[in-house]
Short mmCIF file of C-alpha atoms and ligand atoms in Angstrom, two decimals:
data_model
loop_
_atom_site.label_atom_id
_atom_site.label_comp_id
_atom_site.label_asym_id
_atom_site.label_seq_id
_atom_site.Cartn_x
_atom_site.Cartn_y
_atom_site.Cartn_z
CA UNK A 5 145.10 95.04 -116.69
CA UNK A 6 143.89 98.01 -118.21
CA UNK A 7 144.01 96.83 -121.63
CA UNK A 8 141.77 93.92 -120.83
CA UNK A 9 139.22 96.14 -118.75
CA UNK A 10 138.94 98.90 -121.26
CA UNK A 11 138.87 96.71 -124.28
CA UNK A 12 135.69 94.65 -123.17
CA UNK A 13 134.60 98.74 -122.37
CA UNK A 14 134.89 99.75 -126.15
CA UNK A 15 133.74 96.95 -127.45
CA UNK A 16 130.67 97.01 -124.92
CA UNK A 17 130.88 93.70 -123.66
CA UNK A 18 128.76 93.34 -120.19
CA UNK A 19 131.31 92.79 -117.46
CA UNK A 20 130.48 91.32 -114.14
CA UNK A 21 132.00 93.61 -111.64
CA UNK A 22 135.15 91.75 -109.07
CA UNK A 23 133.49 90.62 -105.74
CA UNK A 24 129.53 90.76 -106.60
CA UNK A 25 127.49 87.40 -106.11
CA UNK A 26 127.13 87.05 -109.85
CA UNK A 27 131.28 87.13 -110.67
CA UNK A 28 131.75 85.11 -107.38
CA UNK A 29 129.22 82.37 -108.78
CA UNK A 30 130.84 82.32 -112.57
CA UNK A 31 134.14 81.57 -111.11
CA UNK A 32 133.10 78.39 -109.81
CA UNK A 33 129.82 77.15 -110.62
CA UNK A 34 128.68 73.84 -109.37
CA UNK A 35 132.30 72.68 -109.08
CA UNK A 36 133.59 74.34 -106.32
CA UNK A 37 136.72 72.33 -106.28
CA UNK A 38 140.09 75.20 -107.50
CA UNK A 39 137.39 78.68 -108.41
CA UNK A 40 138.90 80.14 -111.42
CA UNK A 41 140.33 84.18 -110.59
CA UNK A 42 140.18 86.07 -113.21
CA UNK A 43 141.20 89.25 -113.71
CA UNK A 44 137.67 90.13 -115.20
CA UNK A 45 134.65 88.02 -116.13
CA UNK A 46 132.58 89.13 -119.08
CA UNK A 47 128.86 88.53 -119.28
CA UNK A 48 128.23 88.45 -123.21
CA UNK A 49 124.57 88.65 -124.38
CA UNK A 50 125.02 87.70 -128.04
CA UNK A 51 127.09 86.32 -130.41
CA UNK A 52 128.51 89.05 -131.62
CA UNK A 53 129.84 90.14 -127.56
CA UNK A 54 131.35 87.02 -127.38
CA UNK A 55 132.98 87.33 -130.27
CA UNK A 56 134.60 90.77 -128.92
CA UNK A 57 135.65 89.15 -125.34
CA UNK A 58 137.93 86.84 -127.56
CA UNK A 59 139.26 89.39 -129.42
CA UNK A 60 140.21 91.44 -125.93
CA UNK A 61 142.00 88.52 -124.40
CA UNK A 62 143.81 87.32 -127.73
CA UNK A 63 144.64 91.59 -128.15
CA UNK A 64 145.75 91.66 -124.41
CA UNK A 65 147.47 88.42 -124.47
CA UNK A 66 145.97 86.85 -121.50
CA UNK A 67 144.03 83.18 -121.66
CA UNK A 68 140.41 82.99 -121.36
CA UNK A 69 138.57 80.43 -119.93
CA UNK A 70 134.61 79.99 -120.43
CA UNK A 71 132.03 78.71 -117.81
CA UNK A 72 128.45 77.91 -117.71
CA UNK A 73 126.63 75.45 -115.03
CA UNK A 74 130.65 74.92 -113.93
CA UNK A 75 129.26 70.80 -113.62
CA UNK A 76 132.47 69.63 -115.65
CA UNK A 77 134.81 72.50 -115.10
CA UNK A 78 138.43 71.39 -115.49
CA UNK A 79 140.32 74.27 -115.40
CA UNK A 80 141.19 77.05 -112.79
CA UNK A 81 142.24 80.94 -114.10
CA UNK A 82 144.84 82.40 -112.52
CA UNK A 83 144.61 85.76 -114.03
CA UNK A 84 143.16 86.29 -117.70
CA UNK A 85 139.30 86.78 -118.64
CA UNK A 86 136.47 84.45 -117.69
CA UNK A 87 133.62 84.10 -119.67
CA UNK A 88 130.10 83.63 -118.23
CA UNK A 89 127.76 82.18 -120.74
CA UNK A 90 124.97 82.95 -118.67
CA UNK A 91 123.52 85.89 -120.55
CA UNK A 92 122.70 83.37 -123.30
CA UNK A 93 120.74 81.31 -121.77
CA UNK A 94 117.96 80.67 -123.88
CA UNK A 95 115.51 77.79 -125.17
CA UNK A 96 113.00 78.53 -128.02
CA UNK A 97 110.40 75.77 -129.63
CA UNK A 98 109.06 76.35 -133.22
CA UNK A 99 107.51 73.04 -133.88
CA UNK A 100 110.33 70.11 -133.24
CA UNK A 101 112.93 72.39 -133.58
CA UNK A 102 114.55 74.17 -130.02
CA UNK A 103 116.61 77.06 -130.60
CA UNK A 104 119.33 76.89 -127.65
CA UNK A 105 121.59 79.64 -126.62
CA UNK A 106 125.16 78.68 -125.89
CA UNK A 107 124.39 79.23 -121.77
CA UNK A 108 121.42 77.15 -121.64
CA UNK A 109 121.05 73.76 -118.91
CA UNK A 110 118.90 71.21 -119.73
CA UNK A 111 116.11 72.02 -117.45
CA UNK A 112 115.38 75.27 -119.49
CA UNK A 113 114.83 73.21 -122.76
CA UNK A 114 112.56 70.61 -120.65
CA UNK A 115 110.71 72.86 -119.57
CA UNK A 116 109.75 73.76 -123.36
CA UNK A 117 109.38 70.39 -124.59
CA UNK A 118 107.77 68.58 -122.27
CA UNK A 119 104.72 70.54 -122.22
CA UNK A 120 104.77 70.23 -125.92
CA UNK A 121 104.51 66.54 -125.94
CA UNK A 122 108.24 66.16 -127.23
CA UNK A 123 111.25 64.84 -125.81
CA UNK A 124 114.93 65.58 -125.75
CA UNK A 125 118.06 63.42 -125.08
CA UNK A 126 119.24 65.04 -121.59
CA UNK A 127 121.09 63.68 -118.56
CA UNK A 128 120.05 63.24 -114.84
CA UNK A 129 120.67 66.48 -113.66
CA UNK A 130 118.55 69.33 -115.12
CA UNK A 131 120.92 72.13 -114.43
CA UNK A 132 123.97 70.66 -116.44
CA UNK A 133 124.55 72.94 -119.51
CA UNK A 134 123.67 71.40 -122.61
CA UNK A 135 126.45 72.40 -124.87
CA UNK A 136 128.91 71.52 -122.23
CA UNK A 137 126.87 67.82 -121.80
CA UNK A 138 127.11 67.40 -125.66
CA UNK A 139 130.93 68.24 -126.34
CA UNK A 140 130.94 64.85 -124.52
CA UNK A 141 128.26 62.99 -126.73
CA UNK A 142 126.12 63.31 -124.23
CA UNK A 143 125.30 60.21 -122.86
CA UNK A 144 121.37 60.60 -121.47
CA UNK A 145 119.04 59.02 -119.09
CA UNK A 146 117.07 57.31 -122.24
CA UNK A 147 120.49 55.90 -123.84
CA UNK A 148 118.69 53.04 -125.00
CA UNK A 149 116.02 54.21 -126.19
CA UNK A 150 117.01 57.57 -127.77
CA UNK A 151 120.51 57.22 -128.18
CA UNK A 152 123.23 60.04 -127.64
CA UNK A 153 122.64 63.50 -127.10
CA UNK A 154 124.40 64.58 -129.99
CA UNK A 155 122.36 63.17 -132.44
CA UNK A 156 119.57 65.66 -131.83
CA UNK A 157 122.03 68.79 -132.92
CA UNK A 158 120.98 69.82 -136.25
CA UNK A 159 123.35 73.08 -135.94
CA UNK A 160 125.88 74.97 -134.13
CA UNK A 161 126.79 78.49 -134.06
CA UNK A 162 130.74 78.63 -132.98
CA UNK A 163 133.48 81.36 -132.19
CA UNK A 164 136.73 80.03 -132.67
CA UNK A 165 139.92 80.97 -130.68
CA UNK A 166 140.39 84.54 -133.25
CA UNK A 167 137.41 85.75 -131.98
CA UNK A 168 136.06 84.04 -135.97
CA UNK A 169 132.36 83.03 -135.80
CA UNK A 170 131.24 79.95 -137.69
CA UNK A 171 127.98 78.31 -138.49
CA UNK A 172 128.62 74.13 -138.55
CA UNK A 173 125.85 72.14 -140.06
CA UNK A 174 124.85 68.68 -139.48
CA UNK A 175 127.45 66.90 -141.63
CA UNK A 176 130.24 68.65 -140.45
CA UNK A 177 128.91 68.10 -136.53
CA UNK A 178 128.73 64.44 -137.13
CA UNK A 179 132.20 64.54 -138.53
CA UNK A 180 133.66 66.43 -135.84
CA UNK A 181 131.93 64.64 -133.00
CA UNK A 182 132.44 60.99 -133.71
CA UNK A 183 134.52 59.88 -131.41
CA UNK A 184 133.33 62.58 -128.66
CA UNK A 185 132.42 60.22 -125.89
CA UNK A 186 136.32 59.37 -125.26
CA UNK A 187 137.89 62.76 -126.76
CA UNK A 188 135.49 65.90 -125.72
CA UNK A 189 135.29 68.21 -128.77
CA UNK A 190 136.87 71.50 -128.13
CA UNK A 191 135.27 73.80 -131.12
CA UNK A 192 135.76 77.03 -129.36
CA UNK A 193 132.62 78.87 -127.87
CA UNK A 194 129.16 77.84 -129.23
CA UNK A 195 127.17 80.41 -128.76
CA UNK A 196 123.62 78.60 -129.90
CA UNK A 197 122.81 74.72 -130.90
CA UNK A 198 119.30 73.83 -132.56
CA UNK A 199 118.15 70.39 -131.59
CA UNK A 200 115.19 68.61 -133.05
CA UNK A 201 113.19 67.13 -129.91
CA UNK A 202 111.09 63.78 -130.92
CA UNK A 203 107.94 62.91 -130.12
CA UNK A 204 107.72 62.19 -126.29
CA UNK A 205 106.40 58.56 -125.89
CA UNK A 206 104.65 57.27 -122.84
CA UNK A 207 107.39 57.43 -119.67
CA UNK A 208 107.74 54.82 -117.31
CA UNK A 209 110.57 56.31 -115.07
CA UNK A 210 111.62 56.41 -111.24
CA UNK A 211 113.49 54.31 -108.51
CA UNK A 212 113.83 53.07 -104.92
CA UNK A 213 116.22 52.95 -102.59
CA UNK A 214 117.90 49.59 -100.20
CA UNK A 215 119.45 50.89 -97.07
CA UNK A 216 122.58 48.99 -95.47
CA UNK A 217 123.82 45.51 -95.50
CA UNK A 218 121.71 44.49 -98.25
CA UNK A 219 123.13 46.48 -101.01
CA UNK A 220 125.46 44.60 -101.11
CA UNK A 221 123.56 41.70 -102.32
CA UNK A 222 121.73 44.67 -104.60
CA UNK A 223 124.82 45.20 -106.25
CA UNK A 224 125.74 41.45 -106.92
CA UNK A 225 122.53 41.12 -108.53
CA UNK A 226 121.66 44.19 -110.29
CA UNK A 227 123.54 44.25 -113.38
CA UNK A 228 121.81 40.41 -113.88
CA UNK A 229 118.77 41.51 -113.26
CA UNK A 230 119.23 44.65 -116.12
CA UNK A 231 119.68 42.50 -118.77
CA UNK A 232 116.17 41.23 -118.48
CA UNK A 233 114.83 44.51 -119.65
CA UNK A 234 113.31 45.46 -122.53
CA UNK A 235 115.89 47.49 -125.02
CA UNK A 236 113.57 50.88 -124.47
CA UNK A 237 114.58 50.77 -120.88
CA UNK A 238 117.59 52.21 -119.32
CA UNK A 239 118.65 51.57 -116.39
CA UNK A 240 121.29 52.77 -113.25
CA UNK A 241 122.40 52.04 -109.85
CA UNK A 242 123.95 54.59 -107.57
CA UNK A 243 125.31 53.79 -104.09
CA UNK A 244 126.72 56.42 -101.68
CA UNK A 245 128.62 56.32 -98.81
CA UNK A 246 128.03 58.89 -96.24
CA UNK A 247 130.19 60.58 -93.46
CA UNK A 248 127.25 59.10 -90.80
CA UNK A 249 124.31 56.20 -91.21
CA UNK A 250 123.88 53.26 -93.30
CA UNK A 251 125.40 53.26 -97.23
CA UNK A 252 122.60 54.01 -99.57
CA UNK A 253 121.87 52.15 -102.90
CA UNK A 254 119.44 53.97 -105.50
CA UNK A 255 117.49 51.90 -108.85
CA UNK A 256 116.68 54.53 -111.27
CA UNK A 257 115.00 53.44 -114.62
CA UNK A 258 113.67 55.41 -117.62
CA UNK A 259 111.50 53.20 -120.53
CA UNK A 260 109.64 54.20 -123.23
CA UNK A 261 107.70 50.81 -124.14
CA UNK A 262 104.66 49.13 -122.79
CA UNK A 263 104.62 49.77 -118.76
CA UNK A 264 103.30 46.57 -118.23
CA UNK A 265 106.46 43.92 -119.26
CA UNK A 266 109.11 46.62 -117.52
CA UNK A 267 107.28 46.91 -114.64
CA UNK A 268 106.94 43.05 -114.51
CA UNK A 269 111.54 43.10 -114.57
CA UNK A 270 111.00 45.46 -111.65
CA UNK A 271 109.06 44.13 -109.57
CA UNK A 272 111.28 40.96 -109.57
CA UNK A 273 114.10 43.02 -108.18
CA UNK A 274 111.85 45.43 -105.93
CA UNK A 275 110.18 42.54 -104.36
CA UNK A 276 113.54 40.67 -103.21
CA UNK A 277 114.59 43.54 -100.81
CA UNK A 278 113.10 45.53 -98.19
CA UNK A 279 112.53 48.97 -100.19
CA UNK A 280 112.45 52.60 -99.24
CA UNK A 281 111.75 56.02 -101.09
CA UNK A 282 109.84 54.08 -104.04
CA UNK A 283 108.08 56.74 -105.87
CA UNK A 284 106.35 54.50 -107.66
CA UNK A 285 107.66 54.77 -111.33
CA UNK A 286 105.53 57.49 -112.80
CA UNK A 287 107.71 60.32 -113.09
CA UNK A 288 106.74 62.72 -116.14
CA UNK A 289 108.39 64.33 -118.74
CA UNK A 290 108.37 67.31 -117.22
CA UNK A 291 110.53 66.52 -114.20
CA UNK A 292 113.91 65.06 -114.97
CA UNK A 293 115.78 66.03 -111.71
CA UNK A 294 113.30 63.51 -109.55
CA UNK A 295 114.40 60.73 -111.53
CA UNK A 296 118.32 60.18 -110.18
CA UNK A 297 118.23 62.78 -107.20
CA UNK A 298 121.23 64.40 -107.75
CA UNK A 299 121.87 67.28 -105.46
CA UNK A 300 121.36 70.29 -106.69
CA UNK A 301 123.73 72.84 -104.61
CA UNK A 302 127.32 73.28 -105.72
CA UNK A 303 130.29 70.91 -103.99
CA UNK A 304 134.09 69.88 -104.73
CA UNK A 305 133.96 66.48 -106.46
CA UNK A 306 136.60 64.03 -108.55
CA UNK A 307 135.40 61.22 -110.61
CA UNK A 308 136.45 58.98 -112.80
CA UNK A 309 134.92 55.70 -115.00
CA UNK A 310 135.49 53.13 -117.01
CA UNK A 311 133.32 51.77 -120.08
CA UNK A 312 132.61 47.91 -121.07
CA UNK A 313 130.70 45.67 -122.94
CA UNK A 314 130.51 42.82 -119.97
CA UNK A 315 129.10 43.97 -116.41
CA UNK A 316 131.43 45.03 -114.05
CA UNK A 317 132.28 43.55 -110.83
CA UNK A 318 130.34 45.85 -108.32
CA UNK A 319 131.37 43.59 -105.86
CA UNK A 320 135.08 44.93 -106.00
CA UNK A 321 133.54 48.05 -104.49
CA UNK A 322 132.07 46.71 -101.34
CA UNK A 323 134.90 47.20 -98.70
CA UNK A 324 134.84 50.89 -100.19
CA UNK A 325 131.51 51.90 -99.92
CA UNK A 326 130.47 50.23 -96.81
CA UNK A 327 134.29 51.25 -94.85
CA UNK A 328 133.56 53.66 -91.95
CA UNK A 329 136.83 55.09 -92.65
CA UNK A 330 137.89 57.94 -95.08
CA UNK A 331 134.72 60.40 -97.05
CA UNK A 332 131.84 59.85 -98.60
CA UNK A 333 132.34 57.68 -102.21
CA UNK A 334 129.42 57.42 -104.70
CA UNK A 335 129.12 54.40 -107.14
CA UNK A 336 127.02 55.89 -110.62
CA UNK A 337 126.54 53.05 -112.76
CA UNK A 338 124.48 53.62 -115.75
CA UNK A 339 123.31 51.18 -118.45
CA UNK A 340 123.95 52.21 -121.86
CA UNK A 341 123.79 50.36 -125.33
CA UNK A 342 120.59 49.89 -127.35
CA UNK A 343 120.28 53.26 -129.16
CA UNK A 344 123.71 54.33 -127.93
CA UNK A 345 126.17 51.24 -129.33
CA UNK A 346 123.17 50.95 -133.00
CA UNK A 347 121.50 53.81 -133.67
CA UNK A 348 119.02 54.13 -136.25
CA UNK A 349 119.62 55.89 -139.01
CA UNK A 350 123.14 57.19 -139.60
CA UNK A 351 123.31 58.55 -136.01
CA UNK A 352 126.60 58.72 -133.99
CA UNK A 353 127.57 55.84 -131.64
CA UNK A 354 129.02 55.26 -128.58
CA UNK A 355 130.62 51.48 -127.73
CA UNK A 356 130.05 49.79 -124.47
CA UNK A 357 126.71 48.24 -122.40
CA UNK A 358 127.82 49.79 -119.14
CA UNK A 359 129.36 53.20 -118.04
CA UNK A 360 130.87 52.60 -114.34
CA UNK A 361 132.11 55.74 -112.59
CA UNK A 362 132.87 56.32 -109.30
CA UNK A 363 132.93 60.50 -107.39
CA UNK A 364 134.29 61.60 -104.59
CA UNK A 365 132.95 64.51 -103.13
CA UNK A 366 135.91 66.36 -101.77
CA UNK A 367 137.19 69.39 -99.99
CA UNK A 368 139.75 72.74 -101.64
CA UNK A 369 142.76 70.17 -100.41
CA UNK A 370 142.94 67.92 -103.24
CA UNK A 371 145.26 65.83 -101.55
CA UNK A 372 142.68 64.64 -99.48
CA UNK A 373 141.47 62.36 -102.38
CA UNK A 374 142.84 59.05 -102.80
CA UNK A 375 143.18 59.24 -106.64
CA UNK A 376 145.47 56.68 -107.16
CA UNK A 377 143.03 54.28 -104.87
CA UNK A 378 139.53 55.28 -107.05
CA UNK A 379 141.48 54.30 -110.32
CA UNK A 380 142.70 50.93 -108.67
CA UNK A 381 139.48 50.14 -108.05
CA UNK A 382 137.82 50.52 -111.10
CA UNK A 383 140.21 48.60 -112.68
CA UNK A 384 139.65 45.42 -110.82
CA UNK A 385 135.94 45.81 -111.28
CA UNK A 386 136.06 46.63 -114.70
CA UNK A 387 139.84 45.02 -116.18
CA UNK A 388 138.06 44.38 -119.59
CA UNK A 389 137.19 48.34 -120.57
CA UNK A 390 136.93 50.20 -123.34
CA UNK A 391 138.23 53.32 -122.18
CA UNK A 392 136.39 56.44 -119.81
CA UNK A 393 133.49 58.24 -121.04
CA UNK A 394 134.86 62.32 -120.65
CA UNK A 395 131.81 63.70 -119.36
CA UNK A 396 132.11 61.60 -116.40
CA UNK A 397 135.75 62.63 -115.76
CA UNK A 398 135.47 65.14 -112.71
CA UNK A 399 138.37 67.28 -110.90
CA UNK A 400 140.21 70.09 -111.94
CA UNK A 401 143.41 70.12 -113.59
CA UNK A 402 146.37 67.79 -114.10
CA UNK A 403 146.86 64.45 -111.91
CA UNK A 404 142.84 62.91 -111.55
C1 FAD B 10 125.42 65.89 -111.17
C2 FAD B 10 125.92 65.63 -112.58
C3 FAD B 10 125.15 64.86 -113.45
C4 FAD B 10 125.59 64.59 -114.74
N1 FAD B 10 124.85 63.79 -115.57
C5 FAD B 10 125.30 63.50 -116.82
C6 FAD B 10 124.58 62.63 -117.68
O1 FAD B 10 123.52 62.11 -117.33
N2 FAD B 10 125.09 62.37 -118.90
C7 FAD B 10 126.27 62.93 -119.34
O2 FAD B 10 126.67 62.66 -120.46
N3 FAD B 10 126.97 63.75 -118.54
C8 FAD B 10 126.51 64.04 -117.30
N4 FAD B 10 127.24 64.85 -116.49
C9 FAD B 10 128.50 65.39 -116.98
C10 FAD B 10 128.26 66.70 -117.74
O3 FAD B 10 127.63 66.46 -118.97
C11 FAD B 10 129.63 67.35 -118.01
O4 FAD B 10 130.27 67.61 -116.77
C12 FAD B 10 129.49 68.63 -118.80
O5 FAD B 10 130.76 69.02 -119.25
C13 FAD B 10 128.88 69.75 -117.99
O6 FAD B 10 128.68 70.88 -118.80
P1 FAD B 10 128.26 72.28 -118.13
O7 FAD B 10 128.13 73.28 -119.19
O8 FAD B 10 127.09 72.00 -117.25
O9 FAD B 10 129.48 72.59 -117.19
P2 FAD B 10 130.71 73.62 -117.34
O10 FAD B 10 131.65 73.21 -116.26
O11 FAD B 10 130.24 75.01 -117.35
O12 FAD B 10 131.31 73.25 -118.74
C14 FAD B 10 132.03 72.05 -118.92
C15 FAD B 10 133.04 72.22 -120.04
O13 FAD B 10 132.36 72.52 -121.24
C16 FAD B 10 132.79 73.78 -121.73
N5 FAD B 10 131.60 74.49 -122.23
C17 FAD B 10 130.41 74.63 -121.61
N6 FAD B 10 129.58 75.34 -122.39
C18 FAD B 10 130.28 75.65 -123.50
C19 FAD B 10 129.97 76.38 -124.68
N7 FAD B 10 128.78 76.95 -124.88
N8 FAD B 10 130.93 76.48 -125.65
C20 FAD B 10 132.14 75.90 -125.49
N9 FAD B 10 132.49 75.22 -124.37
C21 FAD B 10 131.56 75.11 -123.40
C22 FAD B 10 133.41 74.52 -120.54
O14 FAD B 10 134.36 75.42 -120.92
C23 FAD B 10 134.00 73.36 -119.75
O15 FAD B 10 135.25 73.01 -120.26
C24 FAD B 10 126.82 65.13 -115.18
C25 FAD B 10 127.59 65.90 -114.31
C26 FAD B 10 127.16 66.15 -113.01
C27 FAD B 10 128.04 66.93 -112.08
#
């Protein structure tokens, strides 16, 4: 123990002291499902730090784990030194280009952009990390119409498991990252990314909710309905089941065309059902988070998905999410395609038209969690898939 505590000392790495809010909060994060405990959690500012915390765990001969928003942590320390990437967490503009520290969510490099009239390839939920989003390809709320996340990265900045740092360009990122949707890449730490935002185009974005028996006739009709819309609009459906009250289904759209023919799609659907929460499609740039509601306190969740080029059959789902017994089950469907399957260019691709993925919120007692059930299920809705997307695998360790 000593070893570990006094070589972080010499080499002055920050360390978070056992106990204190900020060491409780890096051992889980958002996922509060298995907390790591580590022996000691280093707070690296730089490159350089992080560099040394490898060193001390390979020299001490204890794992390391790293953490940043903890939204996809899969593993739990027992012992060994966790690393916090929160003390680089950083977003800098200089024209197109965003220099992002290794630490940074999503919400920090919106908040750049879109008051610089650019846009950036990020997911539904501004405090996801953004290196830990694009390890998976990063599939974003504008798949269509911007494609992956990974196709912004113009550089990485990379310490590998020696403690080695490295600098990876653009050719060897697109090399290492092609098949990242199914296979996360695990390069080591990246301690900064520069991404090259695009020109933000006029945003037509929001949802509305159906409430109870009719969802179901929501979810026989909504994947239909989606492939009316223009190819610069993407769209999902989420429907949760709660503990108490009526299941929930939630439209969320993003386009980047005319607002006149993808408001015309919508309206067909939003006119068939008594609506709630509509918040009338004119969400900004500037506020990602509104767009798919996701909550943004920490919880214990498992997911799992399956991706396919024909629409799944939501209605395999219904018993599920509308059976007063067991927890609360989310369905997060999300359209993909367009930019995603073809991108322009010689950008990276990822197959499929849909991405089908159901979560569990859950308690410590993983047992509680009908695994084997959730998989079942998505196989008879989906029996024609591709394979699962990684970044919307959730649960830690073996078994999910
Ligand atoms: C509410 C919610 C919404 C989501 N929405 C989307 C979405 O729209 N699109 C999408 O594609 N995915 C989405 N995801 C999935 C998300 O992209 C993954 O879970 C991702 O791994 C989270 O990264 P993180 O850094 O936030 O989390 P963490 O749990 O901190 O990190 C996840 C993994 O990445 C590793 N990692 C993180 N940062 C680094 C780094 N700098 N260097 C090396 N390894 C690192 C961690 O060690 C860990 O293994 C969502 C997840 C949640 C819970």
């Amino acid at each position: 123990m000593t070893t570990l505590h006094s070589l972080l000392t010499h080499a002055d790495v920050p360390v978070l002291p056992a106990g204190t809010p900020d060491a409780l909060a890096a051992e889980s994060g958002y996922q509060l499902l298995c907390p790591h405990r580590p022996e000691a959690t280093a707070r690296p500012t730089t490159t350089g730090q992080v560099s040394a915390a490898v060193r001390a765990a390979v020299e001490s001969g204890v794992p390391y784990s790293v953490i940043n928003s903890g939204h996809g942590r899969r593993d739990s320390l027992d012992g060994g030194l966790l690393i916090s990437l929160d003390g680089l967490r950083s977003a800098s503009l200089d024209g197109r280009t965003v220099r992002v520290g290794g630490g940074t969510r999503w919400g920090d490099v919106v908040a750049q952009t879109a008051s610089a009239g650019l846009a950036v390839p990020h997911g539904s939920a501004p405090g996801v990390g953004v290196v830990g989003y694009l390890l998976g390809g990063g599939y974003s709320i504008f798949a269509r119409s911007l494609g992956l996340g990974i196709n912004a990265v113009r550089s990485m900045t990379v310490v590998d498991g020696h403690g080695e740092i490295h600098r990876w360009d653009l050719a060897e990122i697109r090399e290492l990252f092609a098949d990242a949707w199914r296979e996360r890449v695990d390069p080591g730490i990246v301690t900064e990314v520069t991404l090259e935002a695009t020109s933000a185009r006029p945003l037509t974005a929001g949802g509305f909710c159906v409430v109870g028996a009719r969802v179901r006739e929501l979810m026989q009709v909504f994947c239909g309905w989606a492939e009316e819309l223009p190819e610069d609009a993407t769209c999902s459906l989420g429907v949760m089941r709660r503990p108490s009250g009526p299941v929930v289904g939630h439209v969320r759209l993003t386009a980047t065309g005319d607002r006149g023919p993808v408001m015309a799609v919508v309206d067909r659907l939003r006119s068939r059902f008594p609506v709630t929460e509509d918040d009338g499609f004119d969400i900004g740039w500037d506020d990602p988070g509104r767009i798919y509601r996701e909550p943004a306190s920490a919880r214990p969740y498992v997911g799992d998905n399956l991706v396919s080029t024909s629409a799944p059959d939501l209605d395999a789902f219904w018993s599920a999410l509308s059976g007063e017994d067991g927890g609360p089950v989310i369905l997060d469907l999300r359209q993909i395609g367009g930019q995603t399957a073809h991108p322009d260019r010689d950008g990276l691709s990822a197959p499929g038209q849909w991405v089908t993925g159901l979560v569990a919120p859950t308690t410590d007692a993983r047992q509680e969690v009908d695994a084997e059930g959730v998989t079942r299920l998505l196989a008879a809705a989906v029996p024609e898939a591709l394979g699962s997307a990684e970044n919307f695998t959730y649960g830690v360790g073996a078994g999910w």
